[in-house]
PDB file of C-alpha atoms in Angstrom:
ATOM      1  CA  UNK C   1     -24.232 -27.164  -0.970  1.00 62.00           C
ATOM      2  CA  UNK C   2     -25.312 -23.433  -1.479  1.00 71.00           C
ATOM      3  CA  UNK C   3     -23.059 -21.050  -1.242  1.00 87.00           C
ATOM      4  CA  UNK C   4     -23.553 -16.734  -0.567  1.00 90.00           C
ATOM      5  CA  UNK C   5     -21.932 -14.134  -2.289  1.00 95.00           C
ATOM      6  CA  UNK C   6     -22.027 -11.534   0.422  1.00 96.00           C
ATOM      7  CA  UNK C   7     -20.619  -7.579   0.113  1.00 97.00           C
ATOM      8  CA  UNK C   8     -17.397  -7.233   0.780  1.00 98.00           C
ATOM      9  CA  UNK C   9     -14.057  -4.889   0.836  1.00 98.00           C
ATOM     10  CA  UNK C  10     -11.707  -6.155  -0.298  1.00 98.00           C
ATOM     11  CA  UNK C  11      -8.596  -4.993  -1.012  1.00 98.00           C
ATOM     12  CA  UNK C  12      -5.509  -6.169  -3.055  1.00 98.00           C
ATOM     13  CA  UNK C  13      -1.801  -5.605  -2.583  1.00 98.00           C
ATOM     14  CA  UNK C  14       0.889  -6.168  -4.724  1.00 97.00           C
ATOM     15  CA  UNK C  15       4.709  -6.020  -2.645  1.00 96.00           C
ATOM     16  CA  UNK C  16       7.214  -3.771  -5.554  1.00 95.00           C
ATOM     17  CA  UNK C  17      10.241  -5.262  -5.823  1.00 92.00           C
ATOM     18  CA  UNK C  18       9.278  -8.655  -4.951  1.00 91.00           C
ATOM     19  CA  UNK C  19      11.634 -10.863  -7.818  1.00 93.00           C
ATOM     20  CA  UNK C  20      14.447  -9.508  -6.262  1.00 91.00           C
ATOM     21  CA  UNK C  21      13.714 -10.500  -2.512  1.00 93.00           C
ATOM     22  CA  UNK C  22      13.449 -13.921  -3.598  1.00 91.00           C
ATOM     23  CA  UNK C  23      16.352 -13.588  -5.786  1.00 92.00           C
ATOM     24  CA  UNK C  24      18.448 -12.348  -3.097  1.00 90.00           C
ATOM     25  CA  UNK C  25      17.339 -14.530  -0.222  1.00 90.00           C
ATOM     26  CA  UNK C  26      17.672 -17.960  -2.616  1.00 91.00           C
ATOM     27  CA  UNK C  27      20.901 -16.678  -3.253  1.00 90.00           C
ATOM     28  CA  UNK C  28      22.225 -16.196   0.074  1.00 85.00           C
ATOM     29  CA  UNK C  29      23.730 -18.770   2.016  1.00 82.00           C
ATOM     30  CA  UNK C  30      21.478 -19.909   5.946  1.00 81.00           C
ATOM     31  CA  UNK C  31      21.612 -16.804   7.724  1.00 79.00           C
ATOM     32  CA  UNK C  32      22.196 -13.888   5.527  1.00 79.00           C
ATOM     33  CA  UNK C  33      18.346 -14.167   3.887  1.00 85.00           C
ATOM     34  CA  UNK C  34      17.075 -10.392   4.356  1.00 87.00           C
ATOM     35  CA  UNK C  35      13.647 -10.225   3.379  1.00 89.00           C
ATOM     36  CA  UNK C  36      12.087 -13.515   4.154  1.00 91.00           C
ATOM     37  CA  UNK C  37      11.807 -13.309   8.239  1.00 92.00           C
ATOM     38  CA  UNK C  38      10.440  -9.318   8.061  1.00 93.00           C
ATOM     39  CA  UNK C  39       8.088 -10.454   5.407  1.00 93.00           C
ATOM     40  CA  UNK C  40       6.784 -13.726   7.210  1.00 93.00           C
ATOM     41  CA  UNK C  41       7.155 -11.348  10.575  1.00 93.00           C
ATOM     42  CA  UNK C  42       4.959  -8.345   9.138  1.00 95.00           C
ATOM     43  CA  UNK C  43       2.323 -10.843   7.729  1.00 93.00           C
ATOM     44  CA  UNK C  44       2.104 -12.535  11.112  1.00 94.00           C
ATOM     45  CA  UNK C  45       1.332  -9.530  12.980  1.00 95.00           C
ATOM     46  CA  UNK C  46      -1.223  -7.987  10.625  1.00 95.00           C
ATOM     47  CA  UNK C  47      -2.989 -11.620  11.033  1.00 92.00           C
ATOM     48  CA  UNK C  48      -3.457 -11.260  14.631  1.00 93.00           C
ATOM     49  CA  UNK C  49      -5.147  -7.856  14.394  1.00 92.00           C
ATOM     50  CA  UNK C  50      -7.035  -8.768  11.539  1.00 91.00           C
ATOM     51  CA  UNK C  51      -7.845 -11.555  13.789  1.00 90.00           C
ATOM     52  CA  UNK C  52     -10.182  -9.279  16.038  1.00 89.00           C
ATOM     53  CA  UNK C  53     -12.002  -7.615  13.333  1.00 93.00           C
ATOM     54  CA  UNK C  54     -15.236 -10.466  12.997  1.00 94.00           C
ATOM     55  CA  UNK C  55     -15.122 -12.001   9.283  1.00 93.00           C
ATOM     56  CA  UNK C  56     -11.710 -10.130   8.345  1.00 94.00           C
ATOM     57  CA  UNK C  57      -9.744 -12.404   5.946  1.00 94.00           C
ATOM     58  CA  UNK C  58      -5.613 -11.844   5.134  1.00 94.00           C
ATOM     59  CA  UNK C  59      -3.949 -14.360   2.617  1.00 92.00           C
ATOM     60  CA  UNK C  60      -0.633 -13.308   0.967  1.00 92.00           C
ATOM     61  CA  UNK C  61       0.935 -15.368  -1.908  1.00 91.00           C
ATOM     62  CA  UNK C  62       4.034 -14.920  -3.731  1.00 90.00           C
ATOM     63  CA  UNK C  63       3.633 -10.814  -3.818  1.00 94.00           C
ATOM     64  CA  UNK C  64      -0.013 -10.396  -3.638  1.00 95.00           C
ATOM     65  CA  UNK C  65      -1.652  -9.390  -0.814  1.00 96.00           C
ATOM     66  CA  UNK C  66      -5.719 -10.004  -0.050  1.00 96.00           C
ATOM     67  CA  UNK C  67      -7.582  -8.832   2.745  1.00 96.00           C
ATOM     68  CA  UNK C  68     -11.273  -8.723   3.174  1.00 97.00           C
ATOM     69  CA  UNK C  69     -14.161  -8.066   5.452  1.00 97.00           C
ATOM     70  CA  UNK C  70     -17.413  -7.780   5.200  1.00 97.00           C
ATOM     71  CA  UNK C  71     -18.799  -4.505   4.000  1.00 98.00           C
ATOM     72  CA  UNK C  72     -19.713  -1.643   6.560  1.00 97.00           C
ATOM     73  CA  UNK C  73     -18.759   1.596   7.281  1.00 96.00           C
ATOM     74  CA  UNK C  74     -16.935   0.427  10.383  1.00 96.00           C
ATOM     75  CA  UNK C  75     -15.144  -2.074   8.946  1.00 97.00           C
ATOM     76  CA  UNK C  76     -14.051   0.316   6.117  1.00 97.00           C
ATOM     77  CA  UNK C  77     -12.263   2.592   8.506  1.00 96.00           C
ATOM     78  CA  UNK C  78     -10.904  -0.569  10.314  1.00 96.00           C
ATOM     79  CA  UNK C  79      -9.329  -2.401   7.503  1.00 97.00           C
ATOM     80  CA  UNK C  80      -7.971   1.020   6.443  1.00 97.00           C
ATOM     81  CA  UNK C  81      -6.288   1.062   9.252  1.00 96.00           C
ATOM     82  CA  UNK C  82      -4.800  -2.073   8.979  1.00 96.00           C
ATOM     83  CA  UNK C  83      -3.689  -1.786   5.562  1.00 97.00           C
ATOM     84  CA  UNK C  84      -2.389   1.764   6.299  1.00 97.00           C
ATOM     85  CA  UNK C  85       0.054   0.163   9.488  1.00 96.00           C
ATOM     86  CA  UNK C  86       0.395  -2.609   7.132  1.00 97.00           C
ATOM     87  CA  UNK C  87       2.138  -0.154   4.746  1.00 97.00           C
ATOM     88  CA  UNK C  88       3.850   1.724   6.880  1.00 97.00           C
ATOM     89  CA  UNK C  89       5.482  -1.933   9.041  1.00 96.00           C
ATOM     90  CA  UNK C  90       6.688  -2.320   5.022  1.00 96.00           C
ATOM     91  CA  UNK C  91       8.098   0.641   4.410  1.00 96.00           C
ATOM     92  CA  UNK C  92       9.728   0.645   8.122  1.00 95.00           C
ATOM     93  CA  UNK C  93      11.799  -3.088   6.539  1.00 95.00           C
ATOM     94  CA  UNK C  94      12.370  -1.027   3.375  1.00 93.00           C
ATOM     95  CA  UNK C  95       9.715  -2.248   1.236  1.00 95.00           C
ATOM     96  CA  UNK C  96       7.510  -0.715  -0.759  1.00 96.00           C
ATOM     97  CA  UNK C  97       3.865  -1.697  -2.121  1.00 97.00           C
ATOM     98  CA  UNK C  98       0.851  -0.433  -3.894  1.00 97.00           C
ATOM     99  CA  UNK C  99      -2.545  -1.415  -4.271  1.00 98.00           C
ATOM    100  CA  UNK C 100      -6.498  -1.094  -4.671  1.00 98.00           C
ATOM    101  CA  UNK C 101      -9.233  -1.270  -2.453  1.00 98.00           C
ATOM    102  CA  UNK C 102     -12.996  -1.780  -3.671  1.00 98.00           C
ATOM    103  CA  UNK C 103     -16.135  -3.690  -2.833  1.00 98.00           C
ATOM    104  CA  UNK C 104     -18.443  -6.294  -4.178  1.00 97.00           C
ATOM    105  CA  UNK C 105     -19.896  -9.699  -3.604  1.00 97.00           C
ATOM    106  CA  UNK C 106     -17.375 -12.036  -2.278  1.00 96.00           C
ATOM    107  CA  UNK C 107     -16.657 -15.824  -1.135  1.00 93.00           C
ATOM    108  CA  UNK C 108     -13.720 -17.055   0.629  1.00 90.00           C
ATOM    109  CA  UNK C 109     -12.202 -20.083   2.513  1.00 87.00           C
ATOM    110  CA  UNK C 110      -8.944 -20.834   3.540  1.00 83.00           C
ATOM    111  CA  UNK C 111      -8.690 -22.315  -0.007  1.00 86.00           C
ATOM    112  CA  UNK C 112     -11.187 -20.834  -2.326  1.00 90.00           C
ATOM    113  CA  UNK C 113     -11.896 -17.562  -3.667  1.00 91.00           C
ATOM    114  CA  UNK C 114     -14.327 -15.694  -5.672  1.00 94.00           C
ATOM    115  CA  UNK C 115     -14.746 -12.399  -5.767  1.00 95.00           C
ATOM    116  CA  UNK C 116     -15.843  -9.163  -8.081  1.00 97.00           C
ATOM    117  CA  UNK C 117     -14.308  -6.948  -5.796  1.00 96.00           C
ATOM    118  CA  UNK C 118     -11.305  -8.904  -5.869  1.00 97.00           C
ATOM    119  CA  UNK C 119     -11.147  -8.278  -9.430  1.00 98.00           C
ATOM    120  CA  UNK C 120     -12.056  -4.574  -8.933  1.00 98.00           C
ATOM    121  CA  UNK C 121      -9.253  -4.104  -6.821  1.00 98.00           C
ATOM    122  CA  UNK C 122      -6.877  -5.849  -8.895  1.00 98.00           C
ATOM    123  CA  UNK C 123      -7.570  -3.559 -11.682  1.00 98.00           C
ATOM    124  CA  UNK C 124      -7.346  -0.314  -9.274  1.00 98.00           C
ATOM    125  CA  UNK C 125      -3.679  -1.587  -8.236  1.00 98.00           C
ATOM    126  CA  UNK C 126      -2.426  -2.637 -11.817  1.00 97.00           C
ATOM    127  CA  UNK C 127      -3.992   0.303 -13.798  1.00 97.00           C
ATOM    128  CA  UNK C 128      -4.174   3.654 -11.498  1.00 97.00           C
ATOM    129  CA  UNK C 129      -2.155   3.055  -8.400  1.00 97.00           C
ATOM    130  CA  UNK C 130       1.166   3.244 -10.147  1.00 96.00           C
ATOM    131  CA  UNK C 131       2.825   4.694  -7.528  1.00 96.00           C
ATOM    132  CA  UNK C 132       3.514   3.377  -3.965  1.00 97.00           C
ATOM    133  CA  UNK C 133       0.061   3.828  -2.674  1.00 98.00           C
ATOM    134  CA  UNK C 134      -2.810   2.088  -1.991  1.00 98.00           C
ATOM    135  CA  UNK C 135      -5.471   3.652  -3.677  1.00 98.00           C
ATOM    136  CA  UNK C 136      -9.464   2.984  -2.740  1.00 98.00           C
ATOM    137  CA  UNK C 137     -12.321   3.237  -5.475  1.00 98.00           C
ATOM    138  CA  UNK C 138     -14.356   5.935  -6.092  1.00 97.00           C
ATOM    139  CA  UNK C 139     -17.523   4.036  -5.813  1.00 97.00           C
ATOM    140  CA  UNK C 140     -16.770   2.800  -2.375  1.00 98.00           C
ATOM    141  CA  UNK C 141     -16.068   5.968  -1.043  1.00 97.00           C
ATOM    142  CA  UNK C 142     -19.200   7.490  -2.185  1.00 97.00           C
ATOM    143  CA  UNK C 143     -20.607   4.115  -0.327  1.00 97.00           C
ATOM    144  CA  UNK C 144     -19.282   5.336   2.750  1.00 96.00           C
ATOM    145  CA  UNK C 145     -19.470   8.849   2.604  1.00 95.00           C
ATOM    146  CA  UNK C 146     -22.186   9.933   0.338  1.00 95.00           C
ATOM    147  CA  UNK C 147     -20.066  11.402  -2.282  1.00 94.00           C
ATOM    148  CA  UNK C 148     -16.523  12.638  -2.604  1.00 92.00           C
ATOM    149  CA  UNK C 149     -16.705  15.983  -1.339  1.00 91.00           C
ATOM    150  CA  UNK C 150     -17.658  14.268   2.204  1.00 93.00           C
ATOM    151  CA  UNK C 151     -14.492  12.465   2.984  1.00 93.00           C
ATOM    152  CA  UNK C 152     -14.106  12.526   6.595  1.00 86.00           C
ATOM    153  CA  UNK C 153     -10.905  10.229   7.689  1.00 87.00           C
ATOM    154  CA  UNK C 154      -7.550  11.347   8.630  1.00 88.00           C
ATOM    155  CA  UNK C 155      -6.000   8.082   6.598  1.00 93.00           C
ATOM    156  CA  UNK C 156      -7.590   9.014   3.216  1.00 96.00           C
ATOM    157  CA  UNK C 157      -5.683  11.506   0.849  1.00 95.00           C
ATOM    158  CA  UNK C 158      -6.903  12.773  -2.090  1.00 95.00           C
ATOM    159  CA  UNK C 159      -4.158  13.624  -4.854  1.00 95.00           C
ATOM    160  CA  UNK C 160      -4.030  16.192  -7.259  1.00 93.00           C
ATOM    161  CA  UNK C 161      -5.577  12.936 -10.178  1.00 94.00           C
ATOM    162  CA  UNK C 162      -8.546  12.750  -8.321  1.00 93.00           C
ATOM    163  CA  UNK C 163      -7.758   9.512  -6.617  1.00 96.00           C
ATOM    164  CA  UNK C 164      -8.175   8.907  -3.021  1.00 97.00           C
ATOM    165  CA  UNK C 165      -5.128   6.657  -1.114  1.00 97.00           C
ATOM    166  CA  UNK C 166      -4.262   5.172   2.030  1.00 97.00           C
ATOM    167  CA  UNK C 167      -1.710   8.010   4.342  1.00 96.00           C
ATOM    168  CA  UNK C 168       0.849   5.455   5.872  1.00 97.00           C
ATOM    169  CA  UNK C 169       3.826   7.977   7.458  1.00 95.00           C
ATOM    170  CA  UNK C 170       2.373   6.500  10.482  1.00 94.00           C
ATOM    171  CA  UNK C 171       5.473   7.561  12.588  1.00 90.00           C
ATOM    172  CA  UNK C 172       5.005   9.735  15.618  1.00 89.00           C
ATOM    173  CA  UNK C 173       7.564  12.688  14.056  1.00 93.00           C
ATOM    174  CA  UNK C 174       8.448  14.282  10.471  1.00 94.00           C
ATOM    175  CA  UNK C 175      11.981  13.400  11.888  1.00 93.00           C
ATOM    176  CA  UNK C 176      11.030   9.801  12.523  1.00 94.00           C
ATOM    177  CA  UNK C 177       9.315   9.300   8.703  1.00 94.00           C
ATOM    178  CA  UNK C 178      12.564  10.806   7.431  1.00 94.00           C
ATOM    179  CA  UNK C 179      14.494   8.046   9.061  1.00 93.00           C
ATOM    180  CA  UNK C 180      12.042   5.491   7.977  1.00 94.00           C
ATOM    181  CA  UNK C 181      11.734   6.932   4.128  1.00 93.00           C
ATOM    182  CA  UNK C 182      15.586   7.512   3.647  1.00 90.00           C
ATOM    183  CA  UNK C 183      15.956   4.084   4.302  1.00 90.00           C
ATOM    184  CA  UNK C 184      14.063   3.557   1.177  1.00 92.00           C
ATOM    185  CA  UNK C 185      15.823   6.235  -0.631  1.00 92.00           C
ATOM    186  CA  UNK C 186      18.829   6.112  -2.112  1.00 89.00           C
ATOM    187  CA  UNK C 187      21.477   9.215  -1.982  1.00 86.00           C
ATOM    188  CA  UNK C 188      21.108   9.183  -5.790  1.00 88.00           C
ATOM    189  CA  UNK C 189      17.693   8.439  -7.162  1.00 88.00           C
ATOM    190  CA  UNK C 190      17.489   5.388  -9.821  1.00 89.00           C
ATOM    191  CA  UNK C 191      18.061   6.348 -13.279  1.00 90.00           C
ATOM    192  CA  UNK C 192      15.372   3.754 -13.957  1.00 91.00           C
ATOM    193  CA  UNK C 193      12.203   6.047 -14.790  1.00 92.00           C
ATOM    194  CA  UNK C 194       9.451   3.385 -13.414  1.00 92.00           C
ATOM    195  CA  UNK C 195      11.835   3.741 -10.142  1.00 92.00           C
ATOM    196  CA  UNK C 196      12.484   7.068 -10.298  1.00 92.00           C
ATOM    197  CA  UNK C 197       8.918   7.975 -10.548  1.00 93.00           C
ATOM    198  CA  UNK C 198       8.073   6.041  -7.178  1.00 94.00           C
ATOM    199  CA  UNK C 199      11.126   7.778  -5.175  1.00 93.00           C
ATOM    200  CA  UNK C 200       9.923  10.886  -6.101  1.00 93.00           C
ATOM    201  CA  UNK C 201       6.510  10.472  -5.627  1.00 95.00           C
ATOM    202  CA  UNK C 202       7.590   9.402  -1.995  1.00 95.00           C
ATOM    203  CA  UNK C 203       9.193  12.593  -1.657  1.00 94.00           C
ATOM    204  CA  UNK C 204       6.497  14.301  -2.553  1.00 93.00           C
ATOM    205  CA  UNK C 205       4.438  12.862  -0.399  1.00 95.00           C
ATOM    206  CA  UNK C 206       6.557  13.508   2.743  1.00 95.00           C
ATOM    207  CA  UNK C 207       7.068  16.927   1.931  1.00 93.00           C
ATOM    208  CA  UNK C 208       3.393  17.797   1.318  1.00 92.00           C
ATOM    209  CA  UNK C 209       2.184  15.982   4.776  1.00 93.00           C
ATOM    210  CA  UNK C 210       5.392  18.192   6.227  1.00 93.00           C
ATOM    211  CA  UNK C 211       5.832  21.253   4.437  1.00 91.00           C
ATOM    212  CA  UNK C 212       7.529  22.819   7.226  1.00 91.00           C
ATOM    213  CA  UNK C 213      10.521  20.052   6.853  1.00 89.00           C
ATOM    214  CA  UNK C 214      10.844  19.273   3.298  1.00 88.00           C
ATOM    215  CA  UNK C 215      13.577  16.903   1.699  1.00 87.00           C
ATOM    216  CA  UNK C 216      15.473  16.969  -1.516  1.00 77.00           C
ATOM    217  CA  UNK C 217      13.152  19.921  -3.622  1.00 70.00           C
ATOM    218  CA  UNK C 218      12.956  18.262  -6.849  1.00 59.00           C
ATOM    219  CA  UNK C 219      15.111  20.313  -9.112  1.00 58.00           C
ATOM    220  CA  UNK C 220      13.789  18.056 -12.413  1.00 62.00           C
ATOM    221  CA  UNK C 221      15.889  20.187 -15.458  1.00 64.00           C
ATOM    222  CA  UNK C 222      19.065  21.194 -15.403  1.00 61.00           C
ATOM    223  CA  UNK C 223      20.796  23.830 -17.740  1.00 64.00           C
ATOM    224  CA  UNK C 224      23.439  22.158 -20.310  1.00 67.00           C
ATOM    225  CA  UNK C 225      25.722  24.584 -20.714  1.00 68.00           C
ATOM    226  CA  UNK C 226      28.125  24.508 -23.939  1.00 56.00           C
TER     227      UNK C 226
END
């Protein structure tokens, strides 16, 4: 049996916070379980768009995320969009994620995997995402648009690194992403500085897509005062 490695995008996504859903939902007794049914629910519906896109693929297991499809430039702005409402359904159940997106041959059954842009992606989420964004290589946007400095897509952002992400306030008002992001926010940031880090990144982001309504100016040092 031969088998093609065809080019694909492919994109991996790893759900933050994960140990602790499971924790608290194998915890709780039958009907208090929190995370399991918006998880299952949010994974159902992105299958059934994904579902019209011809040779999209969506598998999630334990807290990783893979979608593919083969490569073109309309597919790229497709499965963009799905990851971006992806995201954004996520962050609407108070859940947060990050990830890569590349490209590169692929193979994939319902079963089987094997991919170098899998493994491109991977690396992309684990080593430069960091924050809760999904964050799409370089080399594939220079695939699709020539070169950097042609980026044409209201979904792709470039931040102040040089990296290019996924926009996901996907809500129809600043005041509607404020009630979706202070959901994720708590009155008091975490103390924790990996946590931290991602709550104020999120800030950031919502006050530089609405600078006209920012939230909680970051006010990082503080005078100690004998």
């Amino acid at each position: 049996m031969s088998l093609s490695l065809k080019t694909h995008i492919v994109a991996f996504i790893d759900l933050l916070g994960f140990s602790s859903m499971v924790s608290h939902d194998c915890e709780k007794p039958d009907g208090e379980q929190k995370y399991i049914s918006k998880l299952f629910d949010i994974h159902t519906k992105t299958k059934e768009i994904s579902a019209s896109l011809p040779g999209m693929s969506l598998t999630q297991f334990s807290d990783s995320v893979v979608l593919s499809v083969p490569y073109s430039a309309d597919n790229f702005s497709s499965i963009c969009k799905i990851i971006s409402d992806f995201q954004y359904d996520l962050l609407c159940s108070g859940i947060l994620c990050r990830g890569g997106i590349s490209y590169g041959k692929h193979f994939s059954t319902e079963d089987f995997l094997f991919s170098h842009g899998l493994i491109d992606a991977y690396n992309i989420e684990s080593k430069l995402a960091l924050n809760p964004r999904v964050v799409i290589s370089k080399a594939l946007i220079e695939l699709v648009f020539g070169s950097t400095g042609n980026v044409n897509s209201e979904l792709i952002l470039e931040e102040n690194d040089g990296l290019f992400f996924l926009g996901y306030l996907n809500g129809e008002s600043a005041a509607g992403n404020l009630v979706v992001l202070e959901n994720v926010l708590p009155e008091k940031l975490s103390e924790h500085p990996s946590i931290r880090a991602k709550q104020i990144w999120l800030i950031d982001y919502f006050n530089n897509k609405y600078p006209e309504n920012k939230i909680r100016e970051s006010h990082r040092f503080s005078l100690c005062r004998a």
